[in-house]
Structures are given as structure tokens and as C-alpha cells.
Short mmCIF file of C-alpha atoms and ligand atoms in Angstrom, two decimals:
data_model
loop_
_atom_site.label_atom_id
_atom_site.label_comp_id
_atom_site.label_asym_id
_atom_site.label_seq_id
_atom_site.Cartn_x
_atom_site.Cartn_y
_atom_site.Cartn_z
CA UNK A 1 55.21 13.05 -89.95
CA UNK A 2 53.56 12.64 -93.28
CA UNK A 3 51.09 9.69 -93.06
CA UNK A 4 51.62 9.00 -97.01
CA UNK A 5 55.35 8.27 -96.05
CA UNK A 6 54.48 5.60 -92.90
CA UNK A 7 55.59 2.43 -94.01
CA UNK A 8 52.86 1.24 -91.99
CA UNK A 9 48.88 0.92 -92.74
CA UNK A 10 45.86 0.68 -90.68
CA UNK A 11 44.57 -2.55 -91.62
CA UNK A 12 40.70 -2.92 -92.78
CA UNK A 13 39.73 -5.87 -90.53
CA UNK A 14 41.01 -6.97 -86.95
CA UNK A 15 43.10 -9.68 -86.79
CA UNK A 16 41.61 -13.47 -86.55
CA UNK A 17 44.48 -14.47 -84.69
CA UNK A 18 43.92 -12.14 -81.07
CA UNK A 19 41.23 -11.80 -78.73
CA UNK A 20 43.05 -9.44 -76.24
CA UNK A 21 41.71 -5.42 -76.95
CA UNK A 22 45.29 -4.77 -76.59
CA UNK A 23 46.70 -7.12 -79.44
CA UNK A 24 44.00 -6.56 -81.87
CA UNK A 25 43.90 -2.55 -82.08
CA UNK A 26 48.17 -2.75 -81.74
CA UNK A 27 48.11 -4.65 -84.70
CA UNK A 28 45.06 -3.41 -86.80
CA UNK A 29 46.50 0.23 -86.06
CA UNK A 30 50.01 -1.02 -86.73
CA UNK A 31 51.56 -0.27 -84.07
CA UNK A 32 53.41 -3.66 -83.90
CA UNK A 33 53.61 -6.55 -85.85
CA UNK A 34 53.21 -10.22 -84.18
CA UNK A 35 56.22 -12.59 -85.61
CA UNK A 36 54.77 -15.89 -83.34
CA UNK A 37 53.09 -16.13 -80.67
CA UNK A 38 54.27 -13.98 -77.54
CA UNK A 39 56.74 -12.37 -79.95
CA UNK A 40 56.30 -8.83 -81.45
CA UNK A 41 58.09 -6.03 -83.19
CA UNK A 42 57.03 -2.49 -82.65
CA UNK A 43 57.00 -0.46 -86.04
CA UNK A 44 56.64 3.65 -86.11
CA UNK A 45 53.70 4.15 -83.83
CA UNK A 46 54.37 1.60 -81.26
CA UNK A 47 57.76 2.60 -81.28
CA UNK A 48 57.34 5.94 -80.63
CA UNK A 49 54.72 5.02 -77.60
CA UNK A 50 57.56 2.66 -76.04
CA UNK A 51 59.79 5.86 -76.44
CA UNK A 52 57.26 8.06 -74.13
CA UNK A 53 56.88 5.32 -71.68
CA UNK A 54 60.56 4.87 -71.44
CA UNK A 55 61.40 8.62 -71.15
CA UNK A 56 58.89 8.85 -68.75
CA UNK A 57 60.26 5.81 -66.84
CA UNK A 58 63.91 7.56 -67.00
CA UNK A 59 63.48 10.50 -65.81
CA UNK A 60 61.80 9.64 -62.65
CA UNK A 61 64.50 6.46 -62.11
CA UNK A 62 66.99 9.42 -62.56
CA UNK A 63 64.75 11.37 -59.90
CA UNK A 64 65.59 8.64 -57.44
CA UNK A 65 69.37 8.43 -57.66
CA UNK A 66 68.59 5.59 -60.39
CA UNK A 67 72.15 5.04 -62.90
CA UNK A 68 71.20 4.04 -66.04
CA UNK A 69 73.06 1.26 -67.80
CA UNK A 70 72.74 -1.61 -70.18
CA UNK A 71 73.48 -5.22 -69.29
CA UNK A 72 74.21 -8.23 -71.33
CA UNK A 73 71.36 -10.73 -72.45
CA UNK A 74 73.34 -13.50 -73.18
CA UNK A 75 74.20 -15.36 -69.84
CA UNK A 76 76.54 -18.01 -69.17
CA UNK A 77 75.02 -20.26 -67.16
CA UNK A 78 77.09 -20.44 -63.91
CA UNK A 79 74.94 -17.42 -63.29
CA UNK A 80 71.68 -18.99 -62.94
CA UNK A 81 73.44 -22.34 -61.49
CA UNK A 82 74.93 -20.12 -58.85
CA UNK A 83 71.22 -19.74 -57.61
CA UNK A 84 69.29 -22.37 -58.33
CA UNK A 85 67.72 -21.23 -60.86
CA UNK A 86 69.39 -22.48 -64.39
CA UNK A 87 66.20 -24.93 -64.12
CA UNK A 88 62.87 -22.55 -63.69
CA UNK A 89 60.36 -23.05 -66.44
CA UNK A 90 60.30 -20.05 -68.23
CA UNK A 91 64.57 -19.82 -68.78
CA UNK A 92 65.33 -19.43 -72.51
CA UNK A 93 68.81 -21.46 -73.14
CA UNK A 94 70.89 -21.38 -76.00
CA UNK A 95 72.69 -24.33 -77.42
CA UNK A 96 75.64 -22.82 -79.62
CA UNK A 97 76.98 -24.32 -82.53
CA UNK A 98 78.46 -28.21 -82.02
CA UNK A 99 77.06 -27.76 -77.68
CA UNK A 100 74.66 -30.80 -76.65
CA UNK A 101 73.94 -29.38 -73.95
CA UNK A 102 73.21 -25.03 -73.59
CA UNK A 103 75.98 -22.99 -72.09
CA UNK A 104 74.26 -19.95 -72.13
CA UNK A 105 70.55 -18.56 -71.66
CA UNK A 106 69.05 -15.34 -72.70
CA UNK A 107 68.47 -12.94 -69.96
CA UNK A 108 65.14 -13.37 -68.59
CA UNK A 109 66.27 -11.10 -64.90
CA UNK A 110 69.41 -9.29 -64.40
CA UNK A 111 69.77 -10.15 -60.42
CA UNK A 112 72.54 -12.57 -60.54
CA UNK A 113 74.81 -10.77 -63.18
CA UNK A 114 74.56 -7.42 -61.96
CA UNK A 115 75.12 -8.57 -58.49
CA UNK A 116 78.32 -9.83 -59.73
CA UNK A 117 79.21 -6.81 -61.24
CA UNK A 118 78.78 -4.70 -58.47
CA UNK A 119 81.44 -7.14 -56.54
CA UNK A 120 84.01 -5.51 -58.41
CA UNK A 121 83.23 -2.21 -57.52
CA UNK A 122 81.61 -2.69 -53.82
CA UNK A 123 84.13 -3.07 -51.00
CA UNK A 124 83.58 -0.76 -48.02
CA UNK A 125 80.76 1.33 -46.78
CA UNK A 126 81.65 3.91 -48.36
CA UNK A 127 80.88 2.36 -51.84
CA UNK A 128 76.91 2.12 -50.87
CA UNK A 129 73.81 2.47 -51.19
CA UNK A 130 73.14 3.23 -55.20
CA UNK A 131 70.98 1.87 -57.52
CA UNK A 132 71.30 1.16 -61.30
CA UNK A 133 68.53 0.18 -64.01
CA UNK A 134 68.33 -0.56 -67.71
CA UNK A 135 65.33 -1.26 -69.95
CA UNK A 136 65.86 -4.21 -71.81
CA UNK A 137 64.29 -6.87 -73.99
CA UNK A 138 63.57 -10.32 -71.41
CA UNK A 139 62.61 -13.19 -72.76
CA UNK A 140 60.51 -16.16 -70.85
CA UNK A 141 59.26 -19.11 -72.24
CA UNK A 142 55.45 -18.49 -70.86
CA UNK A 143 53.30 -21.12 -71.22
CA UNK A 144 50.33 -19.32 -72.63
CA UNK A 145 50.78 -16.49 -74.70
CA UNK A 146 47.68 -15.50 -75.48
CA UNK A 147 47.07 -11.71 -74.20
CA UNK A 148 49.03 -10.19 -76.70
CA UNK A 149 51.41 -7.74 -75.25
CA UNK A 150 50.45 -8.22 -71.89
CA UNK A 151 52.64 -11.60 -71.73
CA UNK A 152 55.14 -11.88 -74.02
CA UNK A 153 57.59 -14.61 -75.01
CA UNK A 154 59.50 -11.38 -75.71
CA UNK A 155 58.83 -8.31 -73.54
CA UNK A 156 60.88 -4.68 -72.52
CA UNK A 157 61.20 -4.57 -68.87
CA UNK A 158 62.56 -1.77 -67.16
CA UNK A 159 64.94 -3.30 -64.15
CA UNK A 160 66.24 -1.53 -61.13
CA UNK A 161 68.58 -3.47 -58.43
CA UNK A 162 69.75 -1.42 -55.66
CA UNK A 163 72.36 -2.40 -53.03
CA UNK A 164 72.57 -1.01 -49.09
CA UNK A 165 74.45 -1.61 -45.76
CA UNK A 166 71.42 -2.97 -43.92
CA UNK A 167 67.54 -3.88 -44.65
CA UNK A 168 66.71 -0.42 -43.07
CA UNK A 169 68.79 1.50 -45.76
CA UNK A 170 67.07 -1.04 -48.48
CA UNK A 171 63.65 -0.26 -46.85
CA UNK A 172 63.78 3.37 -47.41
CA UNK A 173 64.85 3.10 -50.70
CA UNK A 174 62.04 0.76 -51.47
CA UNK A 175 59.32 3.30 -50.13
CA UNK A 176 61.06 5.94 -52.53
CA UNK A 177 61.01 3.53 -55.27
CA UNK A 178 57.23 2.61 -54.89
CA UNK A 179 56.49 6.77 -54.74
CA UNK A 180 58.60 6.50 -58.05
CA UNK A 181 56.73 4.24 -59.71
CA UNK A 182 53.65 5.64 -58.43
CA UNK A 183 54.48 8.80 -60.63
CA UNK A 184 55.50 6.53 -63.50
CA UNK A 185 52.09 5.37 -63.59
CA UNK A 186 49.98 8.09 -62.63
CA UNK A 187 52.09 10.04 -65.60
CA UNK A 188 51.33 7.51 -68.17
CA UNK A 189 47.36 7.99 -67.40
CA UNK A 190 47.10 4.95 -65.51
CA UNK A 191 45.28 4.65 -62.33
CA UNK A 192 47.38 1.56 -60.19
CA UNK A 193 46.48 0.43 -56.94
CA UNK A 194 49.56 -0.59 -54.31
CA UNK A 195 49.41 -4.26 -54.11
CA UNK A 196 50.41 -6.69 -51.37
CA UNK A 197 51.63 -9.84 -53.25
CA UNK A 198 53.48 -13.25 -52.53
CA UNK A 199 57.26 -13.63 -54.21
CA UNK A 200 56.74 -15.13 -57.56
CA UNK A 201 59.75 -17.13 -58.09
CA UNK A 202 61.71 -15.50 -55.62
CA UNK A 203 61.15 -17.13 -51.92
CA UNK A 204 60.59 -13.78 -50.00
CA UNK A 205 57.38 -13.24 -48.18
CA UNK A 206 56.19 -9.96 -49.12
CA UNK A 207 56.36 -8.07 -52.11
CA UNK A 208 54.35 -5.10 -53.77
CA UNK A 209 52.40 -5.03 -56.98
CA UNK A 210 51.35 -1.93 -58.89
CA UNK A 211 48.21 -3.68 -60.46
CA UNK A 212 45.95 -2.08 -63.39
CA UNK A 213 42.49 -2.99 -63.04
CA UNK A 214 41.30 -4.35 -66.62
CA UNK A 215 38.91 -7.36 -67.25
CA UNK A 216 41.47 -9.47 -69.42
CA UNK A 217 43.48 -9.38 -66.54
CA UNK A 218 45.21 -12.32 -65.18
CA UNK A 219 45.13 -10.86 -61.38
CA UNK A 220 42.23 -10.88 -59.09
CA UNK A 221 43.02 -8.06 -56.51
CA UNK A 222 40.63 -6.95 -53.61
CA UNK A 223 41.32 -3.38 -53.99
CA UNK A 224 40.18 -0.13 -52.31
CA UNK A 225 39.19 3.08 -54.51
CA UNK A 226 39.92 5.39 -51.84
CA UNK A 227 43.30 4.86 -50.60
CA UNK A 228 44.34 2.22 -54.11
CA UNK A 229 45.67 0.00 -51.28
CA UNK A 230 45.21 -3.91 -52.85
CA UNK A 231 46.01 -7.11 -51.82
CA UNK A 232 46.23 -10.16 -54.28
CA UNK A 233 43.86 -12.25 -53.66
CA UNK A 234 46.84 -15.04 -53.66
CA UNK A 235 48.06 -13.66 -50.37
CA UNK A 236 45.13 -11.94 -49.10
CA UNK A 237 43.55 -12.55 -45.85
CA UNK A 238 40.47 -10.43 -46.93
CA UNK A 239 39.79 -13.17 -49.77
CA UNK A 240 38.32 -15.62 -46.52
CA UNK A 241 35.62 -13.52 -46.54
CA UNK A 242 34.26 -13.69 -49.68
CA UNK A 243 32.03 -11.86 -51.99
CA UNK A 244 32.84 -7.99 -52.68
CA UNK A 245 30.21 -6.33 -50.42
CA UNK A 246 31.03 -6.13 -46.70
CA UNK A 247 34.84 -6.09 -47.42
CA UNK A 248 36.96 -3.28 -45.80
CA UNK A 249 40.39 -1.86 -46.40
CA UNK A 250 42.95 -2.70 -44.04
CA UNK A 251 44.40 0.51 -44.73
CA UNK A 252 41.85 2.90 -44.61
CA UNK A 253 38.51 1.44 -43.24
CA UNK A 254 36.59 2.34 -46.74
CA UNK A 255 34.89 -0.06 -48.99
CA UNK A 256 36.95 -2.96 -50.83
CA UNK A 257 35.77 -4.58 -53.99
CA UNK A 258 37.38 -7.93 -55.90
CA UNK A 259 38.98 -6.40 -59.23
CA UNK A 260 40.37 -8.27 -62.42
CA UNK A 261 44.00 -6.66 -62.81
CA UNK A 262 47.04 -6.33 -64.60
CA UNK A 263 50.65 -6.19 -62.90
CA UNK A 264 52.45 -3.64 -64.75
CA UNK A 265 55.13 -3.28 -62.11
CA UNK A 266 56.64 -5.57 -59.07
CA UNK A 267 58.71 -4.40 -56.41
CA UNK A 268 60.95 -6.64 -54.03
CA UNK A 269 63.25 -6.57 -51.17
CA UNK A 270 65.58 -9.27 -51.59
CA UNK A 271 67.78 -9.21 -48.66
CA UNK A 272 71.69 -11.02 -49.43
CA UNK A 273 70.75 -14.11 -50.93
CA UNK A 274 72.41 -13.07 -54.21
CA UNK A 275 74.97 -10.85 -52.38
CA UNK A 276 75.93 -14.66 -50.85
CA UNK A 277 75.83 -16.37 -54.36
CA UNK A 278 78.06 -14.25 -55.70
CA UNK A 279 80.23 -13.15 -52.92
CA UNK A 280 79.21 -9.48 -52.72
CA UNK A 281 80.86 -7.81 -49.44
CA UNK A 282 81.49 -5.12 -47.89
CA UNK A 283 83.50 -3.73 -45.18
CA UNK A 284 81.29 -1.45 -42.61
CA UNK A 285 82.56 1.50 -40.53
CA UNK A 286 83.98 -1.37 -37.70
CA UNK A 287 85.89 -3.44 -40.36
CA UNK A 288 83.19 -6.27 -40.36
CA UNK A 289 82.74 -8.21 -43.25
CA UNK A 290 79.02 -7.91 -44.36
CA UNK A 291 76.42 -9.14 -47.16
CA UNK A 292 74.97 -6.21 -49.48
CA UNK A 293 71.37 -6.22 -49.14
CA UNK A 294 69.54 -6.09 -52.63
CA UNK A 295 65.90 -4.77 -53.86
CA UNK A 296 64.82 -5.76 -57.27
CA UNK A 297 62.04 -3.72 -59.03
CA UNK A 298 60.59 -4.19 -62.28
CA UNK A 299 58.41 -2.21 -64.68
CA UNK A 300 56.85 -3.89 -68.00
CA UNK A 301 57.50 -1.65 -70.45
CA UNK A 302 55.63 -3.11 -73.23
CA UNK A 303 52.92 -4.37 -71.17
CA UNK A 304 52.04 -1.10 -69.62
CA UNK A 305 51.80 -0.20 -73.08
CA UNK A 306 49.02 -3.24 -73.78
CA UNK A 307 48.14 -2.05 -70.55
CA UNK A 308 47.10 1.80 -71.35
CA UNK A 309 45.13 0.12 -74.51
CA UNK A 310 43.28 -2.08 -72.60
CA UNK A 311 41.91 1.15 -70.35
CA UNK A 312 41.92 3.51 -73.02
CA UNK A 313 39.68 2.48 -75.78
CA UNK A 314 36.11 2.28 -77.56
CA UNK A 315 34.65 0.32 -80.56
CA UNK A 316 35.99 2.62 -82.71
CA UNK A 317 39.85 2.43 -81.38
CA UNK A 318 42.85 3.40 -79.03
CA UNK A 319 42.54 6.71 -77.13
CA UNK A 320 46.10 7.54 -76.29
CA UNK A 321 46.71 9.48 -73.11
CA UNK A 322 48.16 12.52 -74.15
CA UNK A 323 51.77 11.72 -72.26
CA UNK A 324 52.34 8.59 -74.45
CA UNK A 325 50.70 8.89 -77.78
CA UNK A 326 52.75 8.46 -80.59
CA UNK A 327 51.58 11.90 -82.13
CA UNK A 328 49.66 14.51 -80.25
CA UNK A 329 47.36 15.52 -83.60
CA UNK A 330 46.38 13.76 -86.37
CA UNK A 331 45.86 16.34 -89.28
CA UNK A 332 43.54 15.29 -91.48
CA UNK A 333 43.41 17.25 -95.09
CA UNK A 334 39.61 16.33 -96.42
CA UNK A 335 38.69 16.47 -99.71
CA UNK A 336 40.95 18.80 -102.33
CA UNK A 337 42.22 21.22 -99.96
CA UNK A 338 46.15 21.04 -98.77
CA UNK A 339 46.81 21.34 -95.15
CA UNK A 340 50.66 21.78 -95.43
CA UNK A 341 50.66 24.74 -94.24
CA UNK A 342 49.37 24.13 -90.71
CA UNK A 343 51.40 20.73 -91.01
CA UNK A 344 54.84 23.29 -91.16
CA UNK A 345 53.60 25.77 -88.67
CA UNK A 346 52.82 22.95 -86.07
CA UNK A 347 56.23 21.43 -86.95
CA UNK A 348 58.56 24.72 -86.39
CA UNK A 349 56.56 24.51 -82.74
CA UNK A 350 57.39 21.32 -82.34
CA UNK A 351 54.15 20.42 -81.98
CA UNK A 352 53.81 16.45 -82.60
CA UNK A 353 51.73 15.54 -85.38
CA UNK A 354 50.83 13.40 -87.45
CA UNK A 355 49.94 14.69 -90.84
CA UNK A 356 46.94 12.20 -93.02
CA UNK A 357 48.19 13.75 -96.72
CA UNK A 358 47.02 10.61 -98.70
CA UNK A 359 44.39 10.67 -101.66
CA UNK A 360 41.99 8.42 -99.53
CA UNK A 361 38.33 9.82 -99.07
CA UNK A 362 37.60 11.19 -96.41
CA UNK A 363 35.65 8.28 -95.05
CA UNK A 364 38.52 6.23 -94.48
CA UNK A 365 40.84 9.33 -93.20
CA UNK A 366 38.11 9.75 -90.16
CA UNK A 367 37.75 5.68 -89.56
CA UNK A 368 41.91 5.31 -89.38
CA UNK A 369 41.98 8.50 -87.25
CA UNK A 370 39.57 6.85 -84.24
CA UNK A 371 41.56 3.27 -84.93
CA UNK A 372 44.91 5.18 -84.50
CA UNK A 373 43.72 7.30 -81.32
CA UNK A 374 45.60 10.54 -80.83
CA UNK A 375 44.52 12.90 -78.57
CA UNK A 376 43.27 15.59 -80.94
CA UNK A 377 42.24 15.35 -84.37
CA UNK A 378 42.11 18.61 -86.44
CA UNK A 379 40.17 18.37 -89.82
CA UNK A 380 40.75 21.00 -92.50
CA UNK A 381 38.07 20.72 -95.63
CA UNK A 382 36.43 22.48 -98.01
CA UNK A 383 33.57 23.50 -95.35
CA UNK A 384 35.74 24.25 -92.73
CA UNK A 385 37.37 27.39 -94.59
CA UNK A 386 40.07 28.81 -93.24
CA UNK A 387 39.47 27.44 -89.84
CA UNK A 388 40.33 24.36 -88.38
CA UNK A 389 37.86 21.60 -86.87
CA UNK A 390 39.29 20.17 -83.48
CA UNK A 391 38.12 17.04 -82.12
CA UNK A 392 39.47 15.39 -78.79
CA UNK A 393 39.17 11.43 -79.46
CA UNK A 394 37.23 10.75 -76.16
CA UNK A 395 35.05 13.65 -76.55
CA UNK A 396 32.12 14.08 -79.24
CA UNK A 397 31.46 17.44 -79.62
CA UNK A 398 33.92 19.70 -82.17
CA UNK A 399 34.70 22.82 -82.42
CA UNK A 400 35.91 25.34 -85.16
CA UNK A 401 38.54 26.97 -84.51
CA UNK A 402 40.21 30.22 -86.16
CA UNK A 403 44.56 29.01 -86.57
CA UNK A 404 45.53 31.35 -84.32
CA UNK A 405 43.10 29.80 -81.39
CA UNK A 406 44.19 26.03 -82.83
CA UNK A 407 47.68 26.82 -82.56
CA UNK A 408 47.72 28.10 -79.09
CA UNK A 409 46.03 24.91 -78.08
CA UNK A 410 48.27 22.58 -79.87
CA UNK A 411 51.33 24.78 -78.36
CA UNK A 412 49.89 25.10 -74.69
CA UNK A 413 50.56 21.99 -72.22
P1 ATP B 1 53.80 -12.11 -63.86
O1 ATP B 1 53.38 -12.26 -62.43
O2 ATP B 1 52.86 -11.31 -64.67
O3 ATP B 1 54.17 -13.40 -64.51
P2 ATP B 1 56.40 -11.58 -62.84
O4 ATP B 1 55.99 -11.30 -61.44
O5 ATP B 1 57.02 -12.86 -63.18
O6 ATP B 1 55.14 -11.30 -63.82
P3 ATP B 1 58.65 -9.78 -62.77
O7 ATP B 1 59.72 -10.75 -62.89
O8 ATP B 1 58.40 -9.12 -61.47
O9 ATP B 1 57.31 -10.39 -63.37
O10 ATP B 1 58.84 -8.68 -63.91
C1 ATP B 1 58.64 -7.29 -63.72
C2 ATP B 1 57.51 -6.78 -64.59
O11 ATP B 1 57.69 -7.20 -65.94
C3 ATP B 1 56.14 -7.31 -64.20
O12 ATP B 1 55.58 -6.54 -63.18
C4 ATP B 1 55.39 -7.17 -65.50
O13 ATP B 1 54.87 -5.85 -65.62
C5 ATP B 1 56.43 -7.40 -66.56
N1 ATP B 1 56.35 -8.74 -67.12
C6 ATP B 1 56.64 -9.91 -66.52
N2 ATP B 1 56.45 -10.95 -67.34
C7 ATP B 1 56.02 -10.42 -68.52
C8 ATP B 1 55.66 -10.97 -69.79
N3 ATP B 1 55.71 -12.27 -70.01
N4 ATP B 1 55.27 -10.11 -70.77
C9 ATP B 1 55.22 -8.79 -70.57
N5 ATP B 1 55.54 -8.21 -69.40
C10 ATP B 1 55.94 -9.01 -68.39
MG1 MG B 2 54.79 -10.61 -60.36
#
């Protein structure tokens, strides 16, 4: 893309507004605008990073048997009043026109209406296990919304429900799941550790967190490098014994040390009580009537986007991991030389890039390259004569390159 055709500008200053990493460089790069607190829109570049996540997020939900569909986010509310839950905090409910009181609330969890949709489908045991997800916008009235992306009033979540005969079926499915997410993670450059956690707002004893560790996080975790086994310290027995030092893992026997963190993803068996809310049966091999056991598992889309930032950057910017940068090269033409050549030849190999054309000096090209943080930056000047200078953004040292050599990096991996 040609950078004098983004609608979009780096902005000069951070803004005054955020203290989160993640929401000042997202907005100073603009990458996503903030319309109120806890409420964003993603423009080009942010866009495009949601995109990679999401892709990423697909294909290994596909990998698991995952079917991918797209559920409403207006609910009436004999969904949530069928389990209690119409009344949690953080419910978003709509009062249409001439209403007093709200019929309807936007979707803040899917488990109660896809657990009604699969009644109409489920009805022997032939008709299980399988598992769908969506990635959707959720909404939940937070309290504080003050770590930019990380909690929004407004957030993508990717949502996966699965349904089984019996808790052992579930269980297996859940230990794919986690491997799943696992390679979600790992793929998107981020180093999680597998978290023992309590059940949030849903009653059930033990749950798994994939936790990020990041100082503005909201989680404390006690967490071991060596297997990335983690407990919360909410539910952990470890916490008891204080301090970081003399803690070991339960897991592995190595070292464990207390961790600021950031749940990017939350798994949870959640055994029939929304098969019994909503009447979800099945018939198995006998003729018995049974409940469909449920798991639940949830990704943050955009917050594992805030979530990359917040690992991946220096005073000078974001440092996109290669699998979900917006662009893979930012082309920068310095000076009065044209680099529209290279720009075509990286485009007919589909080579992503992102191509700084404008009459800015040169100054200002660099400074908005390190702000915007793609992988590689490639500089073509006066001095750099008919080779190219490459650049990796976490690295300092460059190197020239002849066109042949730059494309056969920019084409390899
Ligand atoms: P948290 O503990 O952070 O409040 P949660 O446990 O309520 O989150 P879930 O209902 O399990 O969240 O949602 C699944 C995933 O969605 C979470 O693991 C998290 O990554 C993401 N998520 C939850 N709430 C928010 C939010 N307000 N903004 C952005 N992402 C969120
Ligand atoms: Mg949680």
C-alpha cells in the first residue's frame, strides 16, 4: 500500500488521554481510534493486525474440528433470565423505542443462545460431540476502562462452545483445545503460561488461563519458566507461601516466580447447567434421556492485540511480530529518488508492504517507521545507489543489500 494514500497519520505527540503502552502507540501510530472510553475503532493498520490474529485463530479452531459461525448480538432477555444472569454487572441492555424497562441486551457471551440453538439440532448420540466458534464484537459494561485495549467496553472475542455425551468426551476435547490455543499464541509471538484459575462469573471450580506476563497487567500469576505451568494467585495454594524465592512448581519441581499478567484466553468446562436451562438432550446408545455437557473457551481478540504491544515495544515504537504485522516492510523512498519500482516487484510477489511515497523529509519517514513497527524496514536514497538498506526493527545494525539479495529475503519465510 502507498502510505501517501492511508487515510490515516502517525500523530506527532502521544495521546494525553492513555497511560497503557498499548493504547498510546495504537493510537499515536493509528492503528485505532478511541470513540469513549473502553470503546475503539480499528482503522487500516489495526485492522489488518486483527485480520492476522483472526486468521491465525481460524485456522487452528478449524484444526480442531472447530465450525465457524456467526451468532446474533442482540439478545432477548429470557436468555440471560433463563440463567440467572439478566442481572450481572457488566450486561449491556437495550431499552427500544416506547420500552421502560429493556427487552433485550447486547451479547456480552454466547453460552445461553447457542445452547439453545444446538437443541434444535441435538437429539441422539449420534448428533455429538462438535464444536462451533465465531469471533465477534462483546460488549461489557467494565467498571474501569482504563488499559486501553486490554479491557474494553467494546472488545472482539473469539468464542468456542463445544457439546459431548459425558465430561470424559468434554475433557478430551478441552486438552485439545488448550494445545490449540497454545499454538494460537505461540504463533502470534507470544510466550503464555497455562494457568490454573477460579470461574469468573461462572460457579465451576477450575478453569485454565493462558496468561501474558506484562507489568500493566491486571493478573498476578506465580508462574514457572520452565514448564509455563501458572497458577493465579486468586486460587493458588503456592501464594501462602509468600515472596518469589523458595517457590516451586507443582508441575515440574523448577523455580516459580510471582508475575504481573494479562489473560488473553480462558478456557472452561461447564458441565449441563446450560444444557438444563435450555432443555438440551440427548438420547444415548440405551435410549436414556441425558444433559449435553458444554466447554466454553474464549480468546480476546483485540486484547491479544494490546497484548503483543505491550511485549513488543521500545521508546521509539511497536515491533510487530512478523505473523501479525500489518505490513511485513515499510519502504521508505529518502530524499529525490523513486522507489516504485521495488514497491511493484515486491507487490507481483506478494510480498506485504507498506510503501512511505510522501514528500516528508526523511527525518520524519525514519521516526513514523520505528512508531509504526514492521518487521523490516528497507531504505532506498541517494547514498544507497542501486542497493537497498535493510533494517529489522528490533535489531540495530543494517545492511546493504544488492535487489536481488533483498528480494529473496522479503520472498523467503
Ligand atoms: P477478565 O478476567 O479479564 O475480566 P473474563 O474472564 O471475564 O476476563 P471471558 O469471559 O473468559 O473473560 O472472556 C474470554 C476472553 O476475552 C478473556 O480471556 C479475555 O482475553 C477477553 N476479554 C474479556 N473481557 C475483556 C475486555 N473487557 N476487553 C478485552 N478483552 C476481554
Ligand atoms: Mg477470566
Amino acid at each position: 500500500m502507498l502510505q501517501s494514500k492511508l487515510f490515516t497519520k502517525v500523530e506527532r505527540k502521544f495521546p494525553k488521554d492513555e497511560e497503557a503502552p498499548n493504547a498510546r502507540l495504537l493510537e499515536r501510530g493509528g492503528f485505532v481510534y478511541k470513540n469513549s472510553a473502553g470503546v475503539y475503532s480499528y482503522l487500516p493498520l489495526g485492522w489488518r493486525v486483527i485480520k492476522k490474529i483472526s486468521e491465525i485463530i481460524r485456522e487452528e479452531m478449524d484444526a480442531i474440528g472447530g465450525q465457524e459461525v456467526l451468532m446474533s448480538a442482540l439478545h432477548d432477555k429470557r436468555y440471560l433470565k433463563a440463567t440467572n444472569r439478566w442481572d450481572v454487572d457488566v450486561v449491556f441492555k437495550v431499552i427500544s423505542g416506547g420500552e421502560k424497562e429493556p427487552s433485550f441486551n447486547i451479547s456480552w457471551t454466547h453460552e445461553e443462545v447457542i445452547a439453545e440453538i444446538a437443541r434444535k439440532y441435538v437429539n441422539s448420540y449420534r448428533d455429538l460431540p462438535f464444536a462451533a466458534y465465531q469471533i465477534q464484537t462483546k460488549f461489557r459494561h467494565e467498571p474501569r476502562a482504563k488499559s486501553g485495549l486490554l479491557r474494553g467496553r467494546e472488545f472482539l472475542m473469539k468464542d468456542l462452545y463445544s457439546f459431548h455425551a459425558d465430561e470424559k468426551d468434554m475433557y478430551d476435547y478441552y486438552g485439545k483445545v488448550a494445545d490449540a490455543y497454545r499454538k494460537v499464541f505461540e504463533r502470534c509471538g507470544l510466550k503464555t503460561y497455562y494457568t490454573l484459575a477460579a470461574g469468573g462469573d461462572f460457579t465451576i471450580s477450575n478453569t485454565h488461563e493462558f496468561q501474558v506476563a506484562a507489568e500493566v497487567g491486571e493478573d498476578t500469576i506465580f508462574a514457572c519458566d520452565s514448564c509455563l505451568y501458572a497458577e493465579n494467585k486468586e486460587v493458588s495454594k503456592l501464594s501462602a507461601k509468600g515472596g518469589d524465592t523458595n517457590i516451586k512448581c507443582p508441575k515440574c519441581g523448577a523455580k516459580v516466580s510471582e508475575k504481573k499478567s494479562i489473560e488473553v484466553g480462558n478456557i472452561f468446562p461447564l458441565g449441563t447447567r446450560y444444557a438444563e436451562a435450555f432443555d438440551l438432550t440427548f438420547l444415548d446408545k440405551e435410549g436414556n434421556k441425558k444433559f449435553v455437557v458444554m466447554g466454553s473457551y474464549g480468546i480476546g481478540v483485540s486484547r491479544l492485540m494490546a497484548a503483543a504491544v505491550e511485549v513488543y515495544h521500545d521508546e521509539n515504537g511497536i515491533a510487530w511480530p512478523e505473523t501479525i504485522a500489518p505490513f511485513k516492510v515499510h519502504l521508505l523512498a529518502l530524499g529525490n529518488v523513486s522507489a516504485k519500482d521495488l514497491y511493484n516487484d515486491l507487490q507481483k510477489r506478494n510480498v506485504e508492504v507498506l510503501y512511505d511515497d510522501r514528500n516528508v523529509s526523511p527525518g520524519e519517514k525514519l521516526v513514523e517507521a520505528d512508531m509504526i513497527g514492521l518487521p523490516f524496514r528497507a531504505v532506498v536514497s541517494e547514498k544507497t545507489d542501486e542497493k537497498v538498506e535493510v533494517k529489522r526493527r528490533t535489531e540495530d545494525k543494517v545492511k546493504l543489500m544488492n535487489k536481488n539479495e533483498f528480494m529473496k529475503l522479503m520472498s523467503n519465510d
